[in-house]
Amino acid sequence: MSDILYLGKAKSVHSTDELDELRLVYLDQATALNGKKKDEILGKGQLNNEISSKVFHYLTTQGIKNHWIKQLSDTEQLVKAVTIIPLEVVVRNISAGSFAKRFGIKEGLDLPKPILEFYYKEDALDDPFMNEDHIDYLKLASKEDVSFIKEQALKINNVLIDLFSSIGLTLVDFKLEFGRDSNGQIILADEVTPDTCRLWDKETLASLDKDVYRKDTGDLVSVYKEVAKRLNERKGE
Ligand code: UDP
């Protein structure tokens, strides 16, 4: 077994024999409220590994540069080593969550164009909302890098809207993280799963994502299983 480099809330990161490759292990752990609510949920790691692997494979086929190399086992995947840029990039298509709360608007409103937000990825500060001047001041990324990240995030949004739409789901909002690879290129990293996306069934409007855990409204494993099943049964896959 290789050395653990980092233990996150839903994954651990391990070194491999290759300097520029890492092994991610998806854990049976769910957290909400920045870690204040925390539970072991058997089967979650396997489902998120499967879902994220499918989504990243699809993003690769659509020309989106990303860290994913291959799925190694039920709960593990091999990825390119990157230095994560400490930004959480949120894209919203429909009002929900902290956006609805912060601006005092109803949930479920179609946004006329996608809204992009940045948060500073810093648990000790509860990931505060930030703007481009803050990113510049804290030297997290150059202006050119920020423009590139915004452009990529909007492209990824279009690709993911289509992917989820093809399995009967509306992509309400989601969070991305980017990293720099050994050539200094910025590529998509982290995961795309129901932990990091809001996905609403097109017909019933039911949440098939972590909101069932955040709000205690359903069984996380059964809704994640449904997302995985729909991705697996997708035509052409
Ligand atoms: N999100 C995430 N990690 C975070 C915060 C948000 O993956 O630390 C995702 C979340 O699942 C949702 C989107 O980003 O799909 C927007 O989340 P929001 O700002 O509404 O915050 P929340 O309501 O989740 O606190």
Short mmCIF file of C-alpha atoms and ligand atoms in Angstrom, two decimals:
data_model
loop_
_atom_site.label_atom_id
_atom_site.label_comp_id
_atom_site.label_asym_id
_atom_site.label_seq_id
_atom_site.Cartn_x
_atom_site.Cartn_y
_atom_site.Cartn_z
CA MET A 1 0.00 0.00 0.00
CA SER A 2 1.29 3.42 -0.89
CA ASP A 3 1.55 6.39 1.38
CA ILE A 4 -1.40 8.55 2.15
CA LEU A 5 -0.72 12.17 1.18
CA TYR A 6 -4.01 13.74 2.20
CA LEU A 7 -7.19 12.67 3.96
CA GLY A 8 -10.21 14.62 2.77
CA LYS A 9 -13.86 14.53 3.80
CA ALA A 10 -14.93 12.10 1.06
CA LYS A 11 -11.65 10.86 -0.44
CA SER A 12 -8.08 10.09 0.46
CA VAL A 13 -5.15 10.82 -1.84
CA HIS A 14 -2.19 8.43 -2.15
CA SER A 15 1.12 8.47 -3.96
CA THR A 16 1.94 5.81 -6.57
CA ASP A 17 5.19 4.54 -8.09
CA GLU A 18 4.81 7.23 -10.76
CA LEU A 19 5.68 10.74 -9.61
CA ASP A 20 3.00 12.39 -11.71
CA GLU A 21 0.18 9.99 -10.85
CA LEU A 22 -1.94 9.69 -7.72
CA ARG A 23 -4.45 7.16 -6.44
CA LEU A 24 -7.75 8.51 -5.10
CA VAL A 25 -9.79 6.38 -2.70
CA TYR A 26 -13.47 7.27 -2.41
CA LEU A 27 -14.58 6.85 1.20
CA ASP A 28 -17.86 5.68 2.71
CA GLN A 29 -18.26 9.02 4.38
CA ALA A 30 -20.74 11.86 3.99
CA THR A 31 -20.39 15.33 5.44
CA ALA A 32 -22.46 18.48 5.32
CA LEU A 33 -22.30 21.91 6.97
CA ASN A 34 -18.54 22.01 6.34
CA GLY A 35 -18.00 18.77 8.25
CA LYS A 36 -20.25 19.52 11.24
CA LYS A 37 -22.67 16.76 10.13
CA LYS A 38 -20.78 13.56 9.42
CA ASP A 39 -21.79 9.92 8.88
CA GLU A 40 -20.40 6.67 7.59
CA ILE A 41 -22.55 5.55 4.66
CA LEU A 42 -21.72 2.09 3.36
CA GLY A 43 -21.55 1.92 -0.42
CA LYS A 44 -21.18 5.67 -1.03
CA GLY A 45 -17.49 5.47 -1.95
CA GLN A 46 -18.07 2.84 -4.60
CA LEU A 47 -21.02 4.74 -6.11
CA ASN A 48 -19.18 8.07 -6.29
CA ASN A 49 -16.09 6.46 -7.79
CA GLU A 50 -18.25 4.85 -10.45
CA ILE A 51 -20.22 8.05 -11.16
CA SER A 52 -17.17 10.35 -11.23
CA SER A 53 -15.26 7.92 -13.45
CA LYS A 54 -18.14 7.83 -15.95
CA VAL A 55 -18.50 11.62 -15.93
CA PHE A 56 -14.76 12.31 -16.31
CA HIS A 57 -14.51 9.74 -19.10
CA TYR A 58 -17.34 11.55 -20.87
CA LEU A 59 -15.69 14.95 -20.30
CA THR A 60 -12.49 13.55 -21.87
CA THR A 61 -14.43 12.44 -24.95
CA GLN A 62 -15.79 15.99 -25.19
CA GLY A 63 -12.29 17.53 -25.18
CA ILE A 64 -12.22 18.77 -21.58
CA LYS A 65 -8.70 18.41 -20.15
CA ASN A 66 -8.88 16.74 -16.74
CA HIS A 67 -6.91 14.69 -14.21
CA TRP A 68 -8.75 11.36 -14.56
CA ILE A 69 -6.74 8.46 -16.02
CA LYS A 70 -8.71 5.32 -15.14
CA GLN A 71 -10.78 3.50 -12.56
CA LEU A 72 -8.58 1.07 -10.62
CA SER A 73 -11.13 -0.77 -8.49
CA ASP A 74 -14.57 -0.31 -6.88
CA THR A 75 -13.40 2.57 -4.76
CA GLU A 76 -10.13 3.71 -6.37
CA GLN A 77 -9.09 5.71 -9.39
CA LEU A 78 -5.81 6.76 -10.92
CA VAL A 79 -5.42 10.49 -11.64
CA LYS A 80 -2.72 12.87 -12.85
CA ALA A 81 -0.98 14.62 -9.98
CA VAL A 82 -1.91 18.31 -9.87
CA THR A 83 -1.45 21.17 -7.45
CA ILE A 84 -4.99 22.13 -6.56
CA ILE A 85 -5.82 25.84 -6.93
CA PRO A 86 -7.64 26.65 -3.67
CA LEU A 87 -10.80 27.84 -5.40
CA GLU A 88 -14.23 26.25 -5.43
CA VAL A 89 -15.82 27.24 -8.71
CA VAL A 90 -19.62 27.02 -8.56
CA VAL A 91 -21.81 27.22 -11.66
CA ARG A 92 -25.57 27.67 -11.29
CA ASN A 93 -28.33 27.15 -13.83
CA ILE A 94 -31.29 27.21 -11.43
CA SER A 95 -31.62 29.01 -8.09
CA ALA A 96 -31.01 26.76 -5.07
CA GLY A 97 -28.95 26.36 -1.92
CA SER A 98 -26.78 29.19 -0.68
CA PHE A 99 -27.59 31.36 -3.73
CA ALA A 100 -31.33 31.36 -2.98
CA LYS A 101 -30.62 31.96 0.70
CA ARG A 102 -28.02 34.70 0.24
CA PHE A 103 -30.12 36.76 -2.15
CA GLY A 104 -33.50 35.95 -0.62
CA ILE A 105 -35.02 34.39 -3.72
CA LYS A 106 -37.13 31.31 -4.32
CA GLU A 107 -35.51 27.98 -5.17
CA GLY A 108 -36.15 26.46 -8.58
CA LEU A 109 -36.04 29.61 -10.76
CA ASP A 110 -34.37 29.22 -14.17
CA LEU A 111 -31.46 31.64 -14.41
CA PRO A 112 -31.35 33.51 -17.74
CA LYS A 113 -27.65 32.70 -18.05
CA PRO A 114 -25.36 30.58 -15.88
CA ILE A 115 -24.04 32.31 -12.77
CA LEU A 116 -20.45 31.60 -11.79
CA GLU A 117 -19.20 32.03 -8.22
CA PHE A 118 -15.87 31.60 -6.49
CA TYR A 119 -15.27 30.42 -2.94
CA TYR A 120 -11.91 30.32 -1.18
CA LYS A 121 -11.16 26.62 -0.47
CA GLU A 122 -10.10 26.98 3.14
CA ASP A 123 -11.96 24.84 5.68
CA ALA A 124 -10.71 26.86 8.66
CA LEU A 125 -12.50 29.91 7.22
CA ASP A 126 -15.61 27.97 6.15
CA ASP A 127 -14.84 28.46 2.42
CA PRO A 128 -15.82 32.15 2.15
CA PHE A 129 -17.47 33.65 -0.96
CA MET A 130 -14.86 35.63 -2.93
CA ASN A 131 -14.51 37.74 -6.06
CA GLU A 132 -11.76 38.17 -8.65
CA ASP A 133 -10.13 41.04 -6.73
CA HIS A 134 -9.83 38.74 -3.70
CA ILE A 135 -8.28 36.01 -5.88
CA ASP A 136 -5.82 38.57 -7.24
CA TYR A 137 -4.97 39.98 -3.79
CA LEU A 138 -4.39 36.50 -2.33
CA LYS A 139 -2.38 35.57 -5.47
CA LEU A 140 -4.37 32.35 -5.91
CA ALA A 141 -4.33 32.66 -9.71
CA SER A 142 -3.43 35.24 -12.35
CA LYS A 143 -6.10 37.21 -14.25
CA GLU A 144 -5.40 35.05 -17.34
CA ASP A 145 -5.76 31.87 -15.29
CA VAL A 146 -9.06 33.10 -13.84
CA SER A 147 -10.41 33.85 -17.36
CA PHE A 148 -9.34 30.38 -18.49
CA ILE A 149 -10.99 28.75 -15.45
CA LYS A 150 -14.23 30.67 -16.09
CA GLU A 151 -14.25 29.69 -19.75
CA GLN A 152 -13.59 26.02 -18.90
CA ALA A 153 -16.27 26.01 -16.17
CA LEU A 154 -18.89 27.32 -18.63
CA LYS A 155 -17.85 24.78 -21.28
CA ILE A 156 -18.04 21.99 -18.69
CA ASN A 157 -21.48 23.28 -17.71
CA ASN A 158 -22.73 22.86 -21.28
CA VAL A 159 -21.28 19.35 -21.56
CA LEU A 160 -22.72 18.29 -18.19
CA ILE A 161 -26.15 19.81 -18.86
CA ASP A 162 -26.37 17.60 -21.96
CA LEU A 163 -25.01 14.51 -20.23
CA PHE A 164 -27.42 14.72 -17.29
CA SER A 165 -30.31 15.74 -19.51
CA SER A 166 -29.80 12.54 -21.50
CA ILE A 167 -30.52 10.55 -18.32
CA GLY A 168 -33.56 12.59 -17.29
CA LEU A 169 -31.80 14.91 -14.84
CA THR A 170 -31.62 18.69 -14.64
CA LEU A 171 -28.22 20.06 -13.63
CA VAL A 172 -29.19 22.74 -11.11
CA ASP A 173 -25.71 23.72 -9.90
CA PHE A 174 -22.31 22.19 -9.20
CA LYS A 175 -18.83 22.81 -7.83
CA LEU A 176 -15.55 22.30 -9.67
CA GLU A 177 -11.91 22.37 -8.64
CA PHE A 178 -8.98 22.92 -10.97
CA GLY A 179 -5.30 22.11 -10.55
CA ARG A 180 -1.99 22.69 -12.29
CA ASP A 181 -0.26 19.65 -13.80
CA SER A 182 3.50 19.14 -14.07
CA ASN A 183 3.55 21.30 -17.25
CA GLY A 184 1.77 24.14 -15.48
CA GLN A 185 -1.39 23.53 -17.47
CA ILE A 186 -4.68 24.12 -15.64
CA ILE A 187 -6.94 21.05 -15.83
CA LEU A 188 -10.16 19.95 -14.16
CA ALA A 189 -9.52 17.92 -10.98
CA ASP A 190 -11.42 16.58 -7.94
CA GLU A 191 -14.78 14.85 -8.64
CA VAL A 192 -18.14 15.31 -10.31
CA THR A 193 -20.70 13.35 -8.30
CA PRO A 194 -24.05 13.87 -6.56
CA ASP A 195 -21.92 15.16 -3.64
CA THR A 196 -20.86 18.13 -5.77
CA CYS A 197 -23.85 18.63 -8.10
CA ARG A 198 -27.54 19.30 -7.55
CA LEU A 199 -29.46 16.98 -9.86
CA TRP A 200 -33.24 17.11 -10.10
CA ASP A 201 -35.32 14.45 -11.79
CA LYS A 202 -36.91 16.14 -14.81
CA GLU A 203 -40.30 14.55 -14.21
CA THR A 204 -40.71 14.43 -10.46
CA LEU A 205 -38.29 17.28 -9.54
CA ALA A 206 -36.94 14.95 -6.80
CA SER A 207 -33.35 15.61 -5.70
CA LEU A 208 -30.99 12.82 -6.74
CA ASP A 209 -28.01 14.30 -4.89
CA LYS A 210 -26.51 15.08 -1.48
CA ASP A 211 -29.47 17.34 -0.57
CA VAL A 212 -31.27 14.15 0.57
CA TYR A 213 -28.54 13.82 3.21
CA ARG A 214 -28.16 17.55 3.96
CA LYS A 215 -31.91 17.88 4.50
CA ASP A 216 -32.57 14.34 5.82
CA THR A 217 -35.22 13.80 3.16
CA GLY A 218 -34.18 10.44 1.73
CA ASP A 219 -31.71 7.60 1.51
CA LEU A 220 -28.41 8.72 -0.03
CA VAL A 221 -27.35 5.29 -1.27
CA SER A 222 -30.61 4.64 -3.14
CA VAL A 223 -30.55 8.00 -4.94
CA TYR A 224 -26.82 7.73 -5.85
CA LYS A 225 -27.55 4.18 -7.10
CA GLU A 226 -30.24 5.61 -9.35
CA VAL A 227 -27.80 8.16 -10.84
CA ALA A 228 -25.17 5.42 -11.40
CA LYS A 229 -27.78 3.12 -12.97
CA ARG A 230 -28.98 5.80 -15.39
CA LEU A 231 -25.38 6.61 -16.40
CA ASN A 232 -24.65 2.91 -16.95
CA GLU A 233 -27.75 2.40 -19.06
CA ARG A 234 -27.11 5.52 -21.14
CA LYS A 235 -27.34 4.82 -24.84
CA GLY A 236 -24.00 4.44 -26.54
CA GLU A 237 -22.16 3.64 -23.29
N1 UDP B 1 -20.79 22.35 -3.27
C1 UDP B 1 -19.79 21.42 -3.04
N2 UDP B 1 -18.92 21.61 -2.00
C2 UDP B 1 -19.01 22.67 -1.17
C3 UDP B 1 -20.03 23.61 -1.38
C4 UDP B 1 -20.91 23.42 -2.45
O1 UDP B 1 -19.66 20.45 -3.79
O2 UDP B 1 -18.17 22.79 -0.25
C5 UDP B 1 -21.72 22.16 -4.39
C6 UDP B 1 -23.12 21.79 -3.91
O3 UDP B 1 -23.30 20.39 -3.91
C7 UDP B 1 -24.00 22.45 -4.95
C8 UDP B 1 -23.19 23.65 -5.44
O4 UDP B 1 -21.84 23.39 -5.09
O5 UDP B 1 -24.21 21.56 -6.06
C9 UDP B 1 -23.64 24.95 -4.84
O6 UDP B 1 -23.69 24.83 -3.44
P1 UDP B 1 -24.26 26.01 -2.53
O7 UDP B 1 -23.36 27.19 -2.64
O8 UDP B 1 -25.69 26.24 -2.86
O9 UDP B 1 -24.04 25.53 -1.07
P2 UDP B 1 -24.83 24.51 -0.15
O10 UDP B 1 -26.28 24.80 -0.28
O11 UDP B 1 -24.43 23.18 -0.67
O12 UDP B 1 -24.28 24.82 1.20
#
